[in-house]
Short mmCIF file of C-alpha atoms and ligand atoms in Angstrom, two decimals:
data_model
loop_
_atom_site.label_atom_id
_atom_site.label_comp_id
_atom_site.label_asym_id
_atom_site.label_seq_id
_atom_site.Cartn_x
_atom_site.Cartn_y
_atom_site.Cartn_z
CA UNK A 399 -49.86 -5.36 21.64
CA UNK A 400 -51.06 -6.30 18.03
CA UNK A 401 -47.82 -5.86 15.41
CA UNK A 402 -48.31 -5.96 12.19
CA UNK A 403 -46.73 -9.29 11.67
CA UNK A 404 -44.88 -11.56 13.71
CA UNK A 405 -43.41 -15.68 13.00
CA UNK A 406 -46.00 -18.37 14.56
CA UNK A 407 -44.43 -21.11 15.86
CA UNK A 408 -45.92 -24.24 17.62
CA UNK A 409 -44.47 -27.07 19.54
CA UNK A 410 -43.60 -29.22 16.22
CA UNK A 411 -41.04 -26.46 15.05
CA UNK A 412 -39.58 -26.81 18.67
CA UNK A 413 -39.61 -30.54 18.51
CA UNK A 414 -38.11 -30.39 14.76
CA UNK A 415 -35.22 -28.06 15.89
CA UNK A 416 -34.13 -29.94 19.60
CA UNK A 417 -33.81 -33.06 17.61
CA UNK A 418 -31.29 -31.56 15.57
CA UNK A 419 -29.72 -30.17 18.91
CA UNK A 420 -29.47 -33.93 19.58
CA UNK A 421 -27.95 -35.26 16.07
CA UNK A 422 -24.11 -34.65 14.54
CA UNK A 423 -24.90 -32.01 12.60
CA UNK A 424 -25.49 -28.27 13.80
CA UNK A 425 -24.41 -26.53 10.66
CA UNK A 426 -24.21 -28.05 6.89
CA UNK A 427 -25.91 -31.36 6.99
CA UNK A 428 -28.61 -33.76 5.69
CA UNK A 429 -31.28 -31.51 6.33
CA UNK A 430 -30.40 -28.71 4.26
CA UNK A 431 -30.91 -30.78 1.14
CA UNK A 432 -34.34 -32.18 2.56
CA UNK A 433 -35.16 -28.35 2.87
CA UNK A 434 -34.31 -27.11 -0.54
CA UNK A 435 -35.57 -30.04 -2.42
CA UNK A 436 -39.06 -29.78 -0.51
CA UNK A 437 -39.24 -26.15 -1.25
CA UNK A 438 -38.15 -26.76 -4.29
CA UNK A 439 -41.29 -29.14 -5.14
CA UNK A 440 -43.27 -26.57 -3.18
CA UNK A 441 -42.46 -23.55 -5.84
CA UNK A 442 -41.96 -25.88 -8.53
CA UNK A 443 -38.72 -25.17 -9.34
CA UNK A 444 -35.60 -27.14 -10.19
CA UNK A 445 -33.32 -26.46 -7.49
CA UNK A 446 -33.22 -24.50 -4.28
CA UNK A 447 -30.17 -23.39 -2.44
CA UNK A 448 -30.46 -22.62 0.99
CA UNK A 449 -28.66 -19.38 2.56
CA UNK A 450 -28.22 -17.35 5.66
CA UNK A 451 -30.50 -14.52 4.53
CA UNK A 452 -32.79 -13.16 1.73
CA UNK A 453 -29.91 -10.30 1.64
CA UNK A 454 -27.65 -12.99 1.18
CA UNK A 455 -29.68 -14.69 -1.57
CA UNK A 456 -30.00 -11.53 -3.72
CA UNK A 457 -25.68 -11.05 -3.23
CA UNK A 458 -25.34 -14.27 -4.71
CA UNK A 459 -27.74 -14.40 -7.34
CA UNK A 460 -26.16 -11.03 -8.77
CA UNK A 461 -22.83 -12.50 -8.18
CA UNK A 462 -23.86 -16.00 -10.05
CA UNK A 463 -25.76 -13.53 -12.54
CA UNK A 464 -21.82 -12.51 -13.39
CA UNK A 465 -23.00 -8.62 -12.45
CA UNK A 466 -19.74 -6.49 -12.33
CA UNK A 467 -18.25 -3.11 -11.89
CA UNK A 468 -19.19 -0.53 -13.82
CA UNK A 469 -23.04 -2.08 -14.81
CA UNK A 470 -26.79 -1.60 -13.85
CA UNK A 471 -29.52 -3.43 -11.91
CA UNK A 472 -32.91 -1.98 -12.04
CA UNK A 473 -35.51 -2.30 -9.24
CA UNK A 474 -38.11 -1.09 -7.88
CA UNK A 475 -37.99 1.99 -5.23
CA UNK A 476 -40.77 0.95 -3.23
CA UNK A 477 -39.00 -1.93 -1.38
CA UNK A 478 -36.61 -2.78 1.40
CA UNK A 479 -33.05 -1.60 0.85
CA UNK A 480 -31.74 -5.14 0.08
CA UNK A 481 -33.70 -5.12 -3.24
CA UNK A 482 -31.08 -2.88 -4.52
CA UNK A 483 -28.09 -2.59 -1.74
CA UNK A 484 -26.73 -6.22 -3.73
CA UNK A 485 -26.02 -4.01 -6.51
CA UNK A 486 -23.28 -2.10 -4.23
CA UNK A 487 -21.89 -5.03 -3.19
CA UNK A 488 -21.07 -5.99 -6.91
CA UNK A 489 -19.78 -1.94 -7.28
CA UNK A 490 -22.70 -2.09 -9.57
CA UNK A 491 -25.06 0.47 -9.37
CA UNK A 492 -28.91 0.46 -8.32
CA UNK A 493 -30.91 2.11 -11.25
CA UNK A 494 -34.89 2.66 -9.86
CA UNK A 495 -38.14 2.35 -12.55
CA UNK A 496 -41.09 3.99 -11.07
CA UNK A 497 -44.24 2.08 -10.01
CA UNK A 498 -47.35 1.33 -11.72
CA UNK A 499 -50.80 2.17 -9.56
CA UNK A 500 -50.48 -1.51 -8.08
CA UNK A 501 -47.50 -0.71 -6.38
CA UNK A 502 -45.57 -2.62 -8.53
CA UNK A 503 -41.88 -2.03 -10.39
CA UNK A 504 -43.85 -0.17 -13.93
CA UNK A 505 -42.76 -2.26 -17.14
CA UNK A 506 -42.38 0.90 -19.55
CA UNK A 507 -40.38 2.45 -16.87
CA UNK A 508 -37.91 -0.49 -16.51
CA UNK A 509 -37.49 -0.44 -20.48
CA UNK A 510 -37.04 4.05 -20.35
CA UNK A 511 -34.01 3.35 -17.84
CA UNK A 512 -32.01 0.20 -19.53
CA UNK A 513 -28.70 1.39 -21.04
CA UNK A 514 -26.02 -0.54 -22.38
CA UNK A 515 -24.86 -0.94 -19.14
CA UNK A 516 -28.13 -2.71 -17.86
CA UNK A 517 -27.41 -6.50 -16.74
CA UNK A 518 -30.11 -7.46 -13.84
CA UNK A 519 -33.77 -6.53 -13.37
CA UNK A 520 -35.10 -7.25 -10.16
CA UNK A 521 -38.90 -7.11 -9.99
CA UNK A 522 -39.54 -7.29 -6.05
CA UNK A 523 -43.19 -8.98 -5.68
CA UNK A 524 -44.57 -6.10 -2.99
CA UNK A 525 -47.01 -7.12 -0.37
CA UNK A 526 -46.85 -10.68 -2.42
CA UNK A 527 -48.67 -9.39 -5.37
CA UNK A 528 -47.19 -10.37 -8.72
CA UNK A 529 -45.31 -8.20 -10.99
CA UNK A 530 -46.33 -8.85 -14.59
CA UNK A 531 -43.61 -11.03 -14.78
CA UNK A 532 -44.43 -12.11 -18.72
CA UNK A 533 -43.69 -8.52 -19.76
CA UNK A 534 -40.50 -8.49 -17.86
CA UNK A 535 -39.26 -11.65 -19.19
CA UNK A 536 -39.90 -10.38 -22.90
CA UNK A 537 -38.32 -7.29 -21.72
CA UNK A 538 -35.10 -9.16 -20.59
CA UNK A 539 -35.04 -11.66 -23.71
CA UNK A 540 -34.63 -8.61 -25.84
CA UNK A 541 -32.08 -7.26 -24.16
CA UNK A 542 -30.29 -10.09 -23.30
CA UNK A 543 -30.64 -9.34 -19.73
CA UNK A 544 -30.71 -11.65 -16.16
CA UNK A 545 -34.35 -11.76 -14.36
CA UNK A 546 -34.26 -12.06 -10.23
CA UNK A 547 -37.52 -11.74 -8.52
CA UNK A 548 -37.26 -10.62 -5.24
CA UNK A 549 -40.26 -12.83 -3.51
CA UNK A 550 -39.49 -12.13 -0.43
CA UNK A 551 -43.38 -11.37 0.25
CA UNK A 552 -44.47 -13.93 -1.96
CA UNK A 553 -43.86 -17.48 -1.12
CA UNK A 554 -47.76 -19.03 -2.08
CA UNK A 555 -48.38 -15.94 -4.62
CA UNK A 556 -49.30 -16.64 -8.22
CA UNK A 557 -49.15 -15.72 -11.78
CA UNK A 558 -50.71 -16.77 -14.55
CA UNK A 559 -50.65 -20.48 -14.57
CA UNK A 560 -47.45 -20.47 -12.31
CA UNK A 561 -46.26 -20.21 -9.00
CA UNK A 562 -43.92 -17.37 -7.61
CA UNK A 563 -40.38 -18.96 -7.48
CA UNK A 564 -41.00 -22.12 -10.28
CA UNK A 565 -38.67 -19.43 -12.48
CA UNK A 566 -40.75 -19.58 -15.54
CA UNK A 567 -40.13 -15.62 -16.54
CA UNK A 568 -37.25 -15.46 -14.41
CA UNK A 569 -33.54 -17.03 -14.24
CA UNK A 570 -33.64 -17.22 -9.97
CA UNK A 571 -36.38 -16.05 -7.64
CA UNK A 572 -34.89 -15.24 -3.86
CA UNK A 573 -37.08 -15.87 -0.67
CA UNK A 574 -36.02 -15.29 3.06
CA UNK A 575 -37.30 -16.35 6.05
CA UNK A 576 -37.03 -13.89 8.20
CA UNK A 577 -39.63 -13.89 11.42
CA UNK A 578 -42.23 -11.42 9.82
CA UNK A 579 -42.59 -13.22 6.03
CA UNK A 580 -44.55 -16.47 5.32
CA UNK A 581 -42.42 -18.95 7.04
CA UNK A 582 -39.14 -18.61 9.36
CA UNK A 583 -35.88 -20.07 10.45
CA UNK A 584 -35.02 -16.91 12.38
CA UNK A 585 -32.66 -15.66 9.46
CA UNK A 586 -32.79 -17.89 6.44
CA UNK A 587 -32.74 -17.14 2.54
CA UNK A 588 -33.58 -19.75 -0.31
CA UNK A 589 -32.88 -19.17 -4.42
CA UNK A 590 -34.80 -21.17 -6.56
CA UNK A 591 -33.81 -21.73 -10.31
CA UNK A 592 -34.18 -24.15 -13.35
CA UNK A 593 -30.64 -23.62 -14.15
CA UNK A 594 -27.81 -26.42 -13.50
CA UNK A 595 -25.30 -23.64 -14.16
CA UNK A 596 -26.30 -21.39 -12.11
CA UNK A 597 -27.11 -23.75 -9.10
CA UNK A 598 -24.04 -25.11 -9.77
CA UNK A 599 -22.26 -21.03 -9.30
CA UNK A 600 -24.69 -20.59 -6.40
CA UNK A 601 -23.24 -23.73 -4.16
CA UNK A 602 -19.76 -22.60 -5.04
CA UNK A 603 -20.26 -19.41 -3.92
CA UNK A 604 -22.41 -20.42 -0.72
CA UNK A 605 -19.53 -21.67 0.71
CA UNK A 606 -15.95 -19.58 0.38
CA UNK A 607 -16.23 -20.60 -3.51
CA UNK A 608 -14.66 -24.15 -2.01
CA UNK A 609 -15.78 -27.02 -3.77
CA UNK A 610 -16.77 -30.46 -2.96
CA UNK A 611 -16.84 -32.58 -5.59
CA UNK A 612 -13.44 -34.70 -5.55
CA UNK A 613 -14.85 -34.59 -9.68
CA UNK A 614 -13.63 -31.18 -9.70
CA UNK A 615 -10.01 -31.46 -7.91
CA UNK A 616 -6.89 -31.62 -9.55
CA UNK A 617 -5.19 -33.59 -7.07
CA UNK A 618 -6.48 -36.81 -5.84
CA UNK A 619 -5.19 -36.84 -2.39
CA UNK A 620 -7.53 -37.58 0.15
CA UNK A 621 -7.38 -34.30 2.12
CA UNK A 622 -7.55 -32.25 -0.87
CA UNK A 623 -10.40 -29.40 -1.42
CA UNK A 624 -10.13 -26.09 -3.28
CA UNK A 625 -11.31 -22.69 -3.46
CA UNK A 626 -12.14 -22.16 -6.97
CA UNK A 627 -13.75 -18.66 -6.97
CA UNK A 628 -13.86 -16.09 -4.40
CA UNK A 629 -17.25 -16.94 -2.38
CA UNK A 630 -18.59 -16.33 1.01
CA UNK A 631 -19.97 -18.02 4.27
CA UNK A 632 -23.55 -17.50 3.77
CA UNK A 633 -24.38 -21.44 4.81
CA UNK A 634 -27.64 -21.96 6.69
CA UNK A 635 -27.59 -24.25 9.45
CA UNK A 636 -29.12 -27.48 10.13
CA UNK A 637 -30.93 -26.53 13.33
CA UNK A 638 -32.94 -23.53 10.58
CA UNK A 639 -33.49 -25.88 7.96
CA UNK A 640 -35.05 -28.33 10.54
CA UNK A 641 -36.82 -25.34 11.61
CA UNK A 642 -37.78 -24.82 8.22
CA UNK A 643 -38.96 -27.67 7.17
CA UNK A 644 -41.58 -27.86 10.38
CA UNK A 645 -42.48 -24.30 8.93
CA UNK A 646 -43.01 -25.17 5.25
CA UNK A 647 -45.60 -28.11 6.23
CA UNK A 648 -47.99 -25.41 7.43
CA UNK A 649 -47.19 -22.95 4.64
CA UNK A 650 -50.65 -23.58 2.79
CA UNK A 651 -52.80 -23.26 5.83
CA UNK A 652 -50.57 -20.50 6.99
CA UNK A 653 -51.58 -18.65 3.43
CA UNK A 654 -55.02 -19.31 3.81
CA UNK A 655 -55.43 -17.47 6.81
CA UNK A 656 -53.67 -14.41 5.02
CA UNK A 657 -55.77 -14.12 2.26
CA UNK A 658 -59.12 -14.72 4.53
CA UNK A 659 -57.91 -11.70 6.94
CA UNK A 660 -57.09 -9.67 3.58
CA UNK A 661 -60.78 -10.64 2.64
CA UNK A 662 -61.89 -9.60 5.93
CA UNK A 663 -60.32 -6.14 5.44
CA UNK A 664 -61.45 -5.52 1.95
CA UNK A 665 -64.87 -6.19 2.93
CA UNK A 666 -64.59 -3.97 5.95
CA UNK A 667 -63.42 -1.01 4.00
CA UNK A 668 -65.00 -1.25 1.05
CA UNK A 669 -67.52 1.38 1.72
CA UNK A 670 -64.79 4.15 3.14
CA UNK A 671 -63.66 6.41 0.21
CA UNK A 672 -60.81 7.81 2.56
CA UNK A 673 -59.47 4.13 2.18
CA UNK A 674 -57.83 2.97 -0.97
CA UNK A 675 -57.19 -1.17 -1.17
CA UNK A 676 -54.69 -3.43 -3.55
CA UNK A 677 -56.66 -4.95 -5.64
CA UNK A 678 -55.40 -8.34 -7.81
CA UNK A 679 -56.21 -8.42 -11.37
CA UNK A 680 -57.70 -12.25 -12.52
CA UNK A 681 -54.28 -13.21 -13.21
CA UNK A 682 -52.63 -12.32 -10.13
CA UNK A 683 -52.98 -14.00 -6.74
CA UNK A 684 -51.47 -11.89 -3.64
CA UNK A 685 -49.42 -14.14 -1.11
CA UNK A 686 -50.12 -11.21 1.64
CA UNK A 687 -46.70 -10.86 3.48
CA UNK A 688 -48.39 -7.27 4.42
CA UNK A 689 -51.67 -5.84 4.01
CA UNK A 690 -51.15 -2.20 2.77
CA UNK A 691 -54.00 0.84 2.49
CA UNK A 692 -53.69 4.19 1.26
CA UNK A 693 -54.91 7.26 3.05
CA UNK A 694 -56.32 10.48 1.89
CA UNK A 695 -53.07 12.09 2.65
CA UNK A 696 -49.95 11.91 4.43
CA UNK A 697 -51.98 14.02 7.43
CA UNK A 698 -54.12 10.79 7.57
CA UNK A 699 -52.07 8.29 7.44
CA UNK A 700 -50.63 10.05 10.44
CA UNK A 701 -53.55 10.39 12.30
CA UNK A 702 -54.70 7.04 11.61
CA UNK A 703 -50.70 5.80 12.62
CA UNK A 704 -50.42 7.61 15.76
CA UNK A 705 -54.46 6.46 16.81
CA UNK A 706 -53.18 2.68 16.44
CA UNK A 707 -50.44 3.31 18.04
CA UNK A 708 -52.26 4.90 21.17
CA UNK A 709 -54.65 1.58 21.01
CA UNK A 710 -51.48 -1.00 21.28
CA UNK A 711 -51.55 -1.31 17.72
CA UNK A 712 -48.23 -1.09 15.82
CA UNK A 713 -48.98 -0.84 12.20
CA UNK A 714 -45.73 -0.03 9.96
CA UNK A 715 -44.87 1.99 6.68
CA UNK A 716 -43.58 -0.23 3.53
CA UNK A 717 -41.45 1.64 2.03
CA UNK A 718 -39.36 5.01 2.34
CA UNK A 719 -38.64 5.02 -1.57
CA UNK A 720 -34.86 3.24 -1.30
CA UNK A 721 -33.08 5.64 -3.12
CA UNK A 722 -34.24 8.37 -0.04
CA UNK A 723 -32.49 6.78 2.36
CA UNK A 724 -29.00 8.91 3.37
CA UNK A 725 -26.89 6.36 1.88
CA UNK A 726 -28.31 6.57 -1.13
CA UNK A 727 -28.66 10.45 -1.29
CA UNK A 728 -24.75 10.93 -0.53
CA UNK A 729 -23.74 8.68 -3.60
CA UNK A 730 -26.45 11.33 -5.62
CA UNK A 731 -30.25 10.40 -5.48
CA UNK A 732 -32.15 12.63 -6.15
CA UNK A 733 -35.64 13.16 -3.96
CA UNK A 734 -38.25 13.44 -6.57
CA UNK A 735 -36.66 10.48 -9.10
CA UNK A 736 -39.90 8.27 -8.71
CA UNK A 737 -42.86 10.63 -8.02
CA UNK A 738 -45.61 7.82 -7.97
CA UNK A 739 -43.53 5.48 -4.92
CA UNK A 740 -43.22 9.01 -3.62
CA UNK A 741 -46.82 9.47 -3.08
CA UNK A 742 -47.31 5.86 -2.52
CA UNK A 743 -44.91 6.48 0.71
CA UNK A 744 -47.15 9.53 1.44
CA UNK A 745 -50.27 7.57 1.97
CA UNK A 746 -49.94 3.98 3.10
CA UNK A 747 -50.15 1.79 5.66
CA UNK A 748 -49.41 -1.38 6.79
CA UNK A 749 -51.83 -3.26 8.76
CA UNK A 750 -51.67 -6.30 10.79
CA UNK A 751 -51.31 -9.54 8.93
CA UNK A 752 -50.46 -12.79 10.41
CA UNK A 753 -52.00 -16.29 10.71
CA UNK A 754 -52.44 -15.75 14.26
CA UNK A 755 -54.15 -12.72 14.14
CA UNK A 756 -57.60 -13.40 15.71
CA UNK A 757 -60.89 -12.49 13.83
CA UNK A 758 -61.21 -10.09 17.71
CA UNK A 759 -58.05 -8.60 17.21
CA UNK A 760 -58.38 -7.90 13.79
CA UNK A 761 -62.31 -6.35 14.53
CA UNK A 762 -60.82 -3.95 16.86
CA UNK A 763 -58.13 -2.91 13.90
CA UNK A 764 -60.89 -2.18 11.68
CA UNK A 765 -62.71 -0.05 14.74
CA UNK A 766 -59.72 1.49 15.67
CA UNK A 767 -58.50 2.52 11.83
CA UNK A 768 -62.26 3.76 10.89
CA UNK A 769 -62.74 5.58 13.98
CA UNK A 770 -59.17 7.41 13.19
CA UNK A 771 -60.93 8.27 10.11
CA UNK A 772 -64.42 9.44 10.86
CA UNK A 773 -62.24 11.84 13.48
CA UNK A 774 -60.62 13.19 10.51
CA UNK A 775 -64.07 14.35 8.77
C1 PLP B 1456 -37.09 -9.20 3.93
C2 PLP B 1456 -36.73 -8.74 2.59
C3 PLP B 1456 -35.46 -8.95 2.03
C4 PLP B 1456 -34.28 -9.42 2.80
O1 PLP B 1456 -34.43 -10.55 3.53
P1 PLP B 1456 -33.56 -10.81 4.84
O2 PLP B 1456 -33.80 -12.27 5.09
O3 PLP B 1456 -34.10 -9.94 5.93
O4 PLP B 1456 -32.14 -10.52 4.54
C5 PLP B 1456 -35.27 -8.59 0.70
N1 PLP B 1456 -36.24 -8.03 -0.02
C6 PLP B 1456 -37.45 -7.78 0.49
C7 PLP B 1456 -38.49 -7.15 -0.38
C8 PLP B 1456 -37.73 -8.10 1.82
O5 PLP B 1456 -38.95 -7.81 2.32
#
């Protein structure tokens, strides 16, 4: 069975977490500092606070962002529901821009749908392929508004001159670590930012808003701690942050042997019409969570699904435009709101991509998906 991703992990991530097992600290201890001042260094960011989830991450970030009742977060339809579900749990509301023909959140569309009740943009990163974050960051200067990059697919990606998370068109950039994206700690989130203020916001909330710096007490007593805001547990243990840590060593090889199966691929398909690739411009450099095609048509990319499928192949469709989802239709969506993710969704497909795909494995997707297609004609 070939998915079309899956975590690799070797016997110095199970040697990193059963030493934890061992030590006084399961949950909240030394390690998660280690861990979000080495990813930190790795984004080249300021600061980096560790969380249960990339859902998680994006709560908090709106919540240290100050988003409230009654205002606007735009995204990007073509993403996973958590891209925009944080703006419910703020009883904001998710407002969707269209996509540009890289799959990516369109910069005159997020400037047609900001109102005066805009406060958040969240450009999501899709497949790892950076939005054209400079635009958005002019974008949100003008308009005084709060930049969080959803890079959940793009730890290793790069803009410009700088790396995806270092915050340098953005105010926070959230990553999880969920088994299927670069690395894991079985659930795990991590929001990078330059801002002492908002790291500050983001520990307080972390933990049940609690603080622990006797600085910030009133009372001196020894047992003394307070909740200062309303926050939540979404704390990441010890025994992940080991676990991440182990994980984050072998990031760059681990990126490597994305981009050299993505090369792979292109090269394979670059002489089938049917098949339409991502392509990066110069100043983008895709970080390859997924490998996406597009089809002739949505009676292809069901063909060529179903064919996999029949071979042990279990490629996967990224994404039913959010705002189709039921949820989303019974608070008033409208099908039709973003025609281009709608014909994105029509035609693509996810491939396998993972380090440990083998060059063999990966031959026989290319045999399987051109053979799918050569049926077709
Ligand atoms: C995976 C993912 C998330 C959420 O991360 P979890 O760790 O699963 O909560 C958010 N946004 C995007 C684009 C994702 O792919």
């Amino acid at each position: 069975m070939i998915p079309y991703g899956k975590q690799s992990i070797d016997q110095s991530d199970i040697a990193a977490v059963t030493a934890i097992l061992k030590s006084d600290f399961l949950t909240t201890g030394p390690r998660i500092l280690e861990f979000e001042k080495a990813f930190a260094a790795y984004v080249g960011a300021t600061y980096a606070v560790a969380v249960a989830n990339g859902t998680a991450a994006l709560h908090l970030s709106c919540l240290a962002a100050g988003l409230k009742e009654g205002e606007e977060l735009i995204t990007s339809p073509l993403t996973f529901a958590a891209s925009a579900n944080c703006a419910f749990y703020c009883n904001a509301k998710p407002v969707f821009a269209d996509i540009n023909d890289q799959g990516l959140i369109d910069v005159d569309a997020i400037e047609k749908n900001i109102t005066k009740h805009t406060r958040i943009i969240i450009p999501v990163h899709y497949t790892g392929l950076p939005c054209d974050m400079e635009k958005i960051h002019a974008l949100a200067k003008k308009h005084n508004l709060t930049v969080i990059e959803d890079a959940a697919h793009a730890l290793g990606a790069q803009y410009k001159r700088t790396r995806i998370g270092d915050c340098t068109y953005s105010d926070m950039a959230i990553f999880s670590f969920h088994p299927v994206k670069h690395i894991t700690t079985g659930e795990g989130g991590m929001i990078t930012t330059n801002s002492e203020v908002l790291y500050k916001k983001l520990l307080l909330l972390r933990t049940h808003g609690i603080t622990k710096d006797p600085a910030d007490y009133r009372n001196k007593d020894p047992w003394y701690h307070e909740m200062q805001e309303l926050g939540y547990n979404y704390r990441m243990t010890d025994l992940q942050a080991a676990l991440g840590m182990s994980q984050l060593k072998k990031a760059d090889g681990f990126l490597a042997r994305r981009r050299k199966i993505a090369e792979t691929y292109n090269s394979s398909f670059a002489t089938i019409k049917d098949i339409s690739l991502m392509k990066e411009h110069p100043y983008q450099k895709n970080a390859y969570h997924l490998y996406v095609v597009r089809l002739k048509d949505a009676k292809a990319r069901k063909d060529a699904f179903l064919h996999l499928q029949k071979n042990s192949i279990h490629p996967q469709v990224h994404y039913l435009p959010v705002y189709r989802h039921p949820y989303y239709r019974r608070q008033g969506y409208k099908r039709g709101l973003c025609p281009k993710a709608e014909a994105w969704y029509a035609r693509c497909l996810s491939l396998p991509m993972y380090p440990s795909l083998s060059d063999e494995q990966q031959r026989s997707v290319v045999a399987c998906l051109r053979e799918s297609i050569e049926k077709a004609q």
